[in-house]
């Protein structure tokens, strides 16, 4: 099966989509306890969400990189996710509250794959909506991530241990707006 060059793949239900972020424990612990992003999370900064679990593992080094020692799964509304995409521009522009960029997807060992995954940068109004309206739950995956990293270092196949991501049913207009590859 050929994977489209630019496609959103994620864990989702009819109402929600799971995205990933990694933070320092000082930000992650209060967020998990409150089930919302609360101080010291800074709403004034751009925050990047990633629907691809393996891209998040690449970015945070399986929770080993400084400032990214806790990996969170954020279940957010699909309505909010699609609002963000509808109010986005490519990352080289700065005139919208949301920026998107397409980076090479990664395998469990961080090797680049021949297709792209989306990263979504939220700022301004989009961060306020993400924090105040769109976030349904926040789950700390750090121990699971560390277990995956140990299994990988031991030479185990991680396929059955990874989240079951599938192509996200993106409305055609949104796909065109963000530069997704047509199905």
PDB file of N, CA, C and O in Angstrom, residues 25-83:
ATOM      1  N   UNK A  25       8.870  18.281  33.272  1.00  0.00           N
ATOM      2  CA  UNK A  25       7.916  17.865  34.307  1.00  0.00           C
ATOM      3  C   UNK A  25       7.187  19.027  34.984  1.00  0.00           C
ATOM      4  O   UNK A  25       6.037  18.875  35.400  1.00  0.00           O
ATOM      5  N   UNK A  26       7.835  20.193  35.092  1.00  0.00           N
ATOM      6  CA  UNK A  26       7.196  21.336  35.747  1.00  0.00           C
ATOM      7  C   UNK A  26       5.948  21.804  35.002  1.00  0.00           C
ATOM      8  O   UNK A  26       5.028  22.348  35.610  1.00  0.00           O
ATOM      9  N   UNK A  27       5.890  21.592  33.695  1.00  0.00           N
ATOM     10  CA  UNK A  27       4.712  21.944  32.902  1.00  0.00           C
ATOM     11  C   UNK A  27       3.773  20.742  32.809  1.00  0.00           C
ATOM     12  O   UNK A  27       2.550  20.884  32.924  1.00  0.00           O
ATOM     13  N   UNK A  28       4.326  19.568  32.600  1.00  0.00           N
ATOM     14  CA  UNK A  28       3.513  18.374  32.369  1.00  0.00           C
ATOM     15  C   UNK A  28       2.707  17.966  33.597  1.00  0.00           C
ATOM     16  O   UNK A  28       1.514  17.651  33.474  1.00  0.00           O
ATOM     17  N   UNK A  29       3.317  17.930  34.763  1.00  0.00           N
ATOM     18  CA  UNK A  29       2.628  17.429  35.964  1.00  0.00           C
ATOM     19  C   UNK A  29       1.369  18.239  36.282  1.00  0.00           C
ATOM     20  O   UNK A  29       0.302  17.644  36.487  1.00  0.00           O
ATOM     21  N   UNK A  30       1.429  19.582  36.317  1.00  0.00           N
ATOM     22  CA  UNK A  30       0.202  20.330  36.583  1.00  0.00           C
ATOM     23  C   UNK A  30      -0.853  20.154  35.489  1.00  0.00           C
ATOM     24  O   UNK A  30      -2.051  20.132  35.776  1.00  0.00           O
ATOM     25  N   UNK A  31      -0.415  20.000  34.241  1.00  0.00           N
ATOM     26  CA  UNK A  31      -1.365  19.810  33.141  1.00  0.00           C
ATOM     27  C   UNK A  31      -2.103  18.487  33.299  1.00  0.00           C
ATOM     28  O   UNK A  31      -3.327  18.426  33.132  1.00  0.00           O
ATOM     29  N   UNK A  32      -1.392  17.427  33.628  1.00  0.00           N
ATOM     30  CA  UNK A  32      -2.029  16.125  33.811  1.00  0.00           C
ATOM     31  C   UNK A  32      -2.978  16.184  35.014  1.00  0.00           C
ATOM     32  O   UNK A  32      -4.112  15.693  34.948  1.00  0.00           O
ATOM     33  N   UNK A  33      -2.542  16.801  36.108  1.00  0.00           N
ATOM     34  CA  UNK A  33      -3.384  16.889  37.307  1.00  0.00           C
ATOM     35  C   UNK A  33      -4.670  17.672  37.037  1.00  0.00           C
ATOM     36  O   UNK A  33      -5.749  17.275  37.484  1.00  0.00           O
ATOM     37  N   UNK A  34      -4.573  18.764  36.284  1.00  0.00           N
ATOM     38  CA  UNK A  34      -5.730  19.620  36.012  1.00  0.00           C
ATOM     39  C   UNK A  34      -6.527  19.169  34.794  1.00  0.00           C
ATOM     40  O   UNK A  34      -7.636  19.646  34.573  1.00  0.00           O
ATOM     41  N   UNK A  35      -5.922  18.280  33.977  1.00  0.00           N
ATOM     42  CA  UNK A  35      -6.518  17.873  32.698  1.00  0.00           C
ATOM     43  C   UNK A  35      -6.741  19.070  31.779  1.00  0.00           C
ATOM     44  O   UNK A  35      -7.649  19.085  30.944  1.00  0.00           O
ATOM     45  N   UNK A  36      -5.917  20.066  31.946  1.00  0.00           N
ATOM     46  CA  UNK A  36      -5.885  21.286  31.135  1.00  0.00           C
ATOM     47  C   UNK A  36      -4.472  21.841  31.257  1.00  0.00           C
ATOM     48  O   UNK A  36      -3.791  21.604  32.242  1.00  0.00           O
ATOM     49  N   UNK A  37      -4.060  22.624  30.287  1.00  0.00           N
ATOM     50  CA  UNK A  37      -2.769  23.292  30.414  1.00  0.00           C
ATOM     51  C   UNK A  37      -2.957  24.508  31.311  1.00  0.00           C
ATOM     52  O   UNK A  37      -3.785  25.373  31.040  1.00  0.00           O
ATOM     53  N   UNK A  38      -2.212  24.514  32.410  1.00  0.00           N
ATOM     54  CA  UNK A  38      -2.275  25.558  33.424  1.00  0.00           C
ATOM     55  C   UNK A  38      -0.844  26.055  33.662  1.00  0.00           C
ATOM     56  O   UNK A  38       0.116  25.398  33.273  1.00  0.00           O
ATOM     57  N   UNK A  39      -0.677  27.221  34.300  1.00  0.00           N
ATOM     58  CA  UNK A  39       0.677  27.687  34.576  1.00  0.00           C
ATOM     59  C   UNK A  39       1.476  26.606  35.301  1.00  0.00           C
ATOM     60  O   UNK A  39       0.913  25.869  36.106  1.00  0.00           O
ATOM     61  N   UNK A  40       2.737  26.468  34.938  1.00  0.00           N
ATOM     62  CA  UNK A  40       3.594  27.388  34.202  1.00  0.00           C
ATOM     63  C   UNK A  40       3.520  27.293  32.674  1.00  0.00           C
ATOM     64  O   UNK A  40       4.345  27.897  31.995  1.00  0.00           O
ATOM     65  N   UNK A  41       2.569  26.541  32.112  1.00  0.00           N
ATOM     66  CA  UNK A  41       2.363  26.568  30.659  1.00  0.00           C
ATOM     67  C   UNK A  41       2.129  28.019  30.263  1.00  0.00           C
ATOM     68  O   UNK A  41       1.378  28.742  30.915  1.00  0.00           O
ATOM     69  N   UNK A  42       2.772  28.451  29.172  1.00  0.00           N
ATOM     70  CA  UNK A  42       2.678  29.845  28.730  1.00  0.00           C
ATOM     71  C   UNK A  42       1.828  29.939  27.467  1.00  0.00           C
ATOM     72  O   UNK A  42       2.227  29.461  26.411  1.00  0.00           O
ATOM     73  N   UNK A  43       0.677  30.573  27.613  1.00  0.00           N
ATOM     74  CA  UNK A  43      -0.211  30.748  26.467  1.00  0.00           C
ATOM     75  C   UNK A  43       0.373  31.690  25.421  1.00  0.00           C
ATOM     76  O   UNK A  43      -0.029  31.643  24.267  1.00  0.00           O
ATOM     77  N   UNK A  44       1.292  32.538  25.802  1.00  0.00           N
ATOM     78  CA  UNK A  44       1.865  33.510  24.880  1.00  0.00           C
ATOM     79  C   UNK A  44       2.871  32.924  23.900  1.00  0.00           C
ATOM     80  O   UNK A  44       3.280  33.604  22.961  1.00  0.00           O
ATOM     81  N   UNK A  45       3.281  31.700  24.110  1.00  0.00           N
ATOM     82  CA  UNK A  45       4.247  31.049  23.215  1.00  0.00           C
ATOM     83  C   UNK A  45       3.515  30.162  22.224  1.00  0.00           C
ATOM     84  O   UNK A  45       2.453  29.622  22.513  1.00  0.00           O
ATOM     85  N   UNK A  46       4.131  29.965  21.063  1.00  0.00           N
ATOM     86  CA  UNK A  46       3.580  29.002  20.116  1.00  0.00           C
ATOM     87  C   UNK A  46       3.767  27.609  20.701  1.00  0.00           C
ATOM     88  O   UNK A  46       4.808  27.305  21.270  1.00  0.00           O
ATOM     89  N   UNK A  47       2.743  26.787  20.572  1.00  0.00           N
ATOM     90  CA  UNK A  47       2.817  25.406  21.039  1.00  0.00           C
ATOM     91  C   UNK A  47       2.541  24.488  19.863  1.00  0.00           C
ATOM     92  O   UNK A  47       1.587  24.699  19.121  1.00  0.00           O
ATOM     93  N   UNK A  48       3.421  23.512  19.662  1.00  0.00           N
ATOM     94  CA  UNK A  48       3.332  22.618  18.509  1.00  0.00           C
ATOM     95  C   UNK A  48       2.716  21.298  18.918  1.00  0.00           C
ATOM     96  O   UNK A  48       3.188  20.656  19.863  1.00  0.00           O
ATOM     97  N   UNK A  49       1.672  20.896  18.194  1.00  0.00           N
ATOM     98  CA  UNK A  49       1.032  19.607  18.419  1.00  0.00           C
ATOM     99  C   UNK A  49       1.341  18.692  17.245  1.00  0.00           C
ATOM    100  O   UNK A  49       1.496  19.138  16.111  1.00  0.00           O
ATOM    101  N   UNK A  50       1.427  17.401  17.550  1.00  0.00           N
ATOM    102  CA  UNK A  50       1.836  16.417  16.540  1.00  0.00           C
ATOM    103  C   UNK A  50       0.909  15.210  16.596  1.00  0.00           C
ATOM    104  O   UNK A  50       0.894  14.512  17.608  1.00  0.00           O
ATOM    105  N   UNK A  51       0.159  14.930  15.539  1.00  0.00           N
ATOM    106  CA  UNK A  51      -0.674  13.721  15.530  1.00  0.00           C
ATOM    107  C   UNK A  51       0.129  12.431  15.380  1.00  0.00           C
ATOM    108  O   UNK A  51      -0.374  11.361  15.693  1.00  0.00           O
ATOM    109  N   UNK A  52       1.360  12.503  14.910  1.00  0.00           N
ATOM    110  CA  UNK A  52       2.189  11.313  14.694  1.00  0.00           C
ATOM    111  C   UNK A  52       2.993  10.978  15.955  1.00  0.00           C
ATOM    112  O   UNK A  52       3.880  11.737  16.360  1.00  0.00           O
ATOM    113  N   UNK A  53       2.704   9.826  16.536  1.00  0.00           N
ATOM    114  CA  UNK A  53       3.433   9.384  17.718  1.00  0.00           C
ATOM    115  C   UNK A  53       4.923   9.218  17.432  1.00  0.00           C
ATOM    116  O   UNK A  53       5.766   9.669  18.206  1.00  0.00           O
ATOM    117  N   UNK A  54       5.263   8.575  16.325  1.00  0.00           N
ATOM    118  CA  UNK A  54       6.689   8.350  16.031  1.00  0.00           C
ATOM    119  C   UNK A  54       7.428   9.646  15.732  1.00  0.00           C
ATOM    120  O   UNK A  54       8.613   9.769  16.038  1.00  0.00           O
ATOM    121  N   UNK A  55       6.752  10.635  15.148  1.00  0.00           N
ATOM    122  CA  UNK A  55       7.434  11.911  14.945  1.00  0.00           C
ATOM    123  C   UNK A  55       7.705  12.561  16.302  1.00  0.00           C
ATOM    124  O   UNK A  55       8.759  13.137  16.526  1.00  0.00           O
ATOM    125  N   UNK A  56       6.756  12.401  17.240  1.00  0.00           N
ATOM    126  CA  UNK A  56       6.982  12.932  18.583  1.00  0.00           C
ATOM    127  C   UNK A  56       8.150  12.215  19.242  1.00  0.00           C
ATOM    128  O   UNK A  56       8.963  12.834  19.924  1.00  0.00           O
ATOM    129  N   UNK A  57       8.278  10.902  19.027  1.00  0.00           N
ATOM    130  CA  UNK A  57       9.399  10.160  19.612  1.00  0.00           C
ATOM    131  C   UNK A  57      10.723  10.651  19.034  1.00  0.00           C
ATOM    132  O   UNK A  57      11.717  10.770  19.742  1.00  0.00           O
ATOM    133  N   UNK A  58      10.725  10.946  17.749  1.00  0.00           N
ATOM    134  CA  UNK A  58      11.915  11.516  17.110  1.00  0.00           C
ATOM    135  C   UNK A  58      12.245  12.871  17.739  1.00  0.00           C
ATOM    136  O   UNK A  58      13.386  13.145  18.101  1.00  0.00           O
ATOM    137  N   UNK A  59      11.231  13.706  17.888  1.00  0.00           N
ATOM    138  CA  UNK A  59      11.443  15.071  18.386  1.00  0.00           C
ATOM    139  C   UNK A  59      11.960  15.085  19.826  1.00  0.00           C
ATOM    140  O   UNK A  59      12.820  15.866  20.183  1.00  0.00           O
ATOM    141  N   UNK A  60      11.405  14.200  20.671  1.00  0.00           N
ATOM    142  CA  UNK A  60      11.793  14.218  22.092  1.00  0.00           C
ATOM    143  C   UNK A  60      12.808  13.130  22.457  1.00  0.00           C
ATOM    144  O   UNK A  60      13.214  13.032  23.617  1.00  0.00           O
ATOM    145  N   UNK A  61      13.217  12.327  21.474  1.00  0.00           N
ATOM    146  CA  UNK A  61      14.183  11.264  21.762  1.00  0.00           C
ATOM    147  C   UNK A  61      13.674  10.265  22.777  1.00  0.00           C
ATOM    148  O   UNK A  61      14.399   9.879  23.687  1.00  0.00           O
ATOM    149  N   UNK A  62      12.413   9.863  22.631  1.00  0.00           N
ATOM    150  CA  UNK A  62      11.793   8.944  23.591  1.00  0.00           C
ATOM    151  C   UNK A  62      11.899   9.502  25.013  1.00  0.00           C
ATOM    152  O   UNK A  62      12.264   8.799  25.950  1.00  0.00           O
ATOM    153  N   UNK A  63      11.587  10.772  25.166  1.00  0.00           N
ATOM    154  CA  UNK A  63      11.553  11.469  26.464  1.00  0.00           C
ATOM    155  C   UNK A  63      12.927  11.604  27.108  1.00  0.00           C
ATOM    156  O   UNK A  63      13.046  11.692  28.321  1.00  0.00           O
ATOM    157  N   UNK A  64      13.986  11.650  26.285  1.00  0.00           N
ATOM    158  CA  UNK A  64      15.336  11.798  26.845  1.00  0.00           C
ATOM    159  C   UNK A  64      15.923  13.191  26.649  1.00  0.00           C
ATOM    160  O   UNK A  64      16.955  13.501  27.245  1.00  0.00           O
ATOM    161  N   UNK A  65      15.309  14.014  25.814  1.00  0.00           N
ATOM    162  CA  UNK A  65      15.881  15.336  25.539  1.00  0.00           C
ATOM    163  C   UNK A  65      15.511  16.320  26.647  1.00  0.00           C
ATOM    164  O   UNK A  65      14.415  16.261  27.221  1.00  0.00           O
ATOM    165  N   UNK A  66      16.429  17.226  26.905  1.00  0.00           N
ATOM    166  CA  UNK A  66      16.221  18.226  27.943  1.00  0.00           C
ATOM    167  C   UNK A  66      14.970  19.048  27.652  1.00  0.00           C
ATOM    168  O   UNK A  66      14.721  19.470  26.525  1.00  0.00           O
ATOM    169  N   UNK A  67      14.163  19.241  28.684  1.00  0.00           N
ATOM    170  CA  UNK A  67      12.936  20.013  28.545  1.00  0.00           C
ATOM    171  C   UNK A  67      11.792  19.234  27.911  1.00  0.00           C
ATOM    172  O   UNK A  67      10.706  19.760  27.734  1.00  0.00           O
ATOM    173  N   UNK A  68      12.052  17.955  27.561  1.00  0.00           N
ATOM    174  CA  UNK A  68      11.032  17.125  26.918  1.00  0.00           C
ATOM    175  C   UNK A  68      10.951  15.754  27.591  1.00  0.00           C
ATOM    176  O   UNK A  68      10.737  14.742  26.944  1.00  0.00           O
ATOM    177  N   UNK A  69      11.120  15.739  28.888  1.00  0.00           N
ATOM    178  CA  UNK A  69      11.191  14.492  29.636  1.00  0.00           C
ATOM    179  C   UNK A  69       9.863  13.845  29.945  1.00  0.00           C
ATOM    180  O   UNK A  69       9.823  12.734  30.476  1.00  0.00           O
ATOM    181  N   UNK A  70       8.762  14.524  29.649  1.00  0.00           N
ATOM    182  CA  UNK A  70       7.438  13.944  29.861  1.00  0.00           C
ATOM    183  C   UNK A  70       6.661  14.035  28.562  1.00  0.00           C
ATOM    184  O   UNK A  70       6.541  15.118  27.973  1.00  0.00           O
ATOM    185  N   UNK A  71       6.144  12.921  28.100  1.00  0.00           N
ATOM    186  CA  UNK A  71       5.376  12.867  26.859  1.00  0.00           C
ATOM    187  C   UNK A  71       3.900  12.773  27.202  1.00  0.00           C
ATOM    188  O   UNK A  71       3.484  11.902  27.972  1.00  0.00           O
ATOM    189  N   UNK A  72       3.127  13.687  26.619  1.00  0.00           N
ATOM    190  CA  UNK A  72       1.699  13.749  26.881  1.00  0.00           C
ATOM    191  C   UNK A  72       0.902  13.422  25.623  1.00  0.00           C
ATOM    192  O   UNK A  72       1.263  13.856  24.526  1.00  0.00           O
ATOM    193  N   UNK A  73      -0.170  12.667  25.816  1.00  0.00           N
ATOM    194  CA  UNK A  73      -1.160  12.445  24.758  1.00  0.00           C
ATOM    195  C   UNK A  73      -2.336  13.334  25.098  1.00  0.00           C
ATOM    196  O   UNK A  73      -2.912  13.227  26.188  1.00  0.00           O
ATOM    197  N   UNK A  74      -2.660  14.236  24.198  1.00  0.00           N
ATOM    198  CA  UNK A  74      -3.754  15.163  24.414  1.00  0.00           C
ATOM    199  C   UNK A  74      -4.896  14.763  23.493  1.00  0.00           C
ATOM    200  O   UNK A  74      -4.745  14.749  22.274  1.00  0.00           O
ATOM    201  N   UNK A  75      -6.017  14.399  24.091  1.00  0.00           N
ATOM    202  CA  UNK A  75      -7.208  14.122  23.306  1.00  0.00           C
ATOM    203  C   UNK A  75      -7.924  15.459  23.156  1.00  0.00           C
ATOM    204  O   UNK A  75      -8.267  16.108  24.145  1.00  0.00           O
ATOM    205  N   UNK A  76      -8.080  15.874  21.896  1.00  0.00           N
ATOM    206  CA  UNK A  76      -8.728  17.156  21.630  1.00  0.00           C
ATOM    207  C   UNK A  76      -9.911  16.939  20.688  1.00  0.00           C
ATOM    208  O   UNK A  76      -9.989  15.913  20.017  1.00  0.00           O
ATOM    209  N   UNK A  77     -10.805  17.913  20.653  1.00  0.00           N
ATOM    210  CA  UNK A  77     -11.967  17.770  19.780  1.00  0.00           C
ATOM    211  C   UNK A  77     -11.548  17.825  18.318  1.00  0.00           C
ATOM    212  O   UNK A  77     -10.630  18.559  17.942  1.00  0.00           O
ATOM    213  N   UNK A  78     -12.219  17.033  17.505  1.00  0.00           N
ATOM    214  CA  UNK A  78     -11.961  17.108  16.065  1.00  0.00           C
ATOM    215  C   UNK A  78     -12.410  18.462  15.536  1.00  0.00           C
ATOM    216  O   UNK A  78     -11.787  19.011  14.621  1.00  0.00           O
ATOM    217  N   UNK A  79     -13.459  19.006  16.113  1.00  0.00           N
ATOM    218  CA  UNK A  79     -13.918  20.337  15.694  1.00  0.00           C
ATOM    219  C   UNK A  79     -12.800  21.358  15.892  1.00  0.00           C
ATOM    220  O   UNK A  79     -12.532  22.183  15.017  1.00  0.00           O
ATOM    221  N   UNK A  80     -12.123  21.318  17.022  1.00  0.00           N
ATOM    222  CA  UNK A  80     -11.011  22.223  17.282  1.00  0.00           C
ATOM    223  C   UNK A  80      -9.835  21.968  16.364  1.00  0.00           C
ATOM    224  O   UNK A  80      -9.217  22.908  15.843  1.00  0.00           O
ATOM    225  N   UNK A  81      -9.520  20.695  16.149  1.00  0.00           N
ATOM    226  CA  UNK A  81      -8.425  20.335  15.254  1.00  0.00           C
ATOM    227  C   UNK A  81      -8.685  20.891  13.856  1.00  0.00           C
ATOM    228  O   UNK A  81      -7.807  21.507  13.242  1.00  0.00           O
ATOM    229  N   UNK A  82      -9.885  20.718  13.369  1.00  0.00           N
ATOM    230  CA  UNK A  82     -10.207  21.197  12.025  1.00  0.00           C
ATOM    231  C   UNK A  82     -10.315  22.717  11.977  1.00  0.00           C
ATOM    232  O   UNK A  82      -9.965  23.332  10.970  1.00  0.00           O
ATOM    233  N   UNK A  83     -10.735  23.368  13.086  1.00  0.00           N
ATOM    234  CA  UNK A  83     -10.715  24.832  13.138  1.00  0.00           C
ATOM    235  C   UNK A  83      -9.268  25.306  12.990  1.00  0.00           C
ATOM    236  O   UNK A  83      -8.995  26.250  12.244  1.00  0.00           O
TER     237      UNK A  83
END
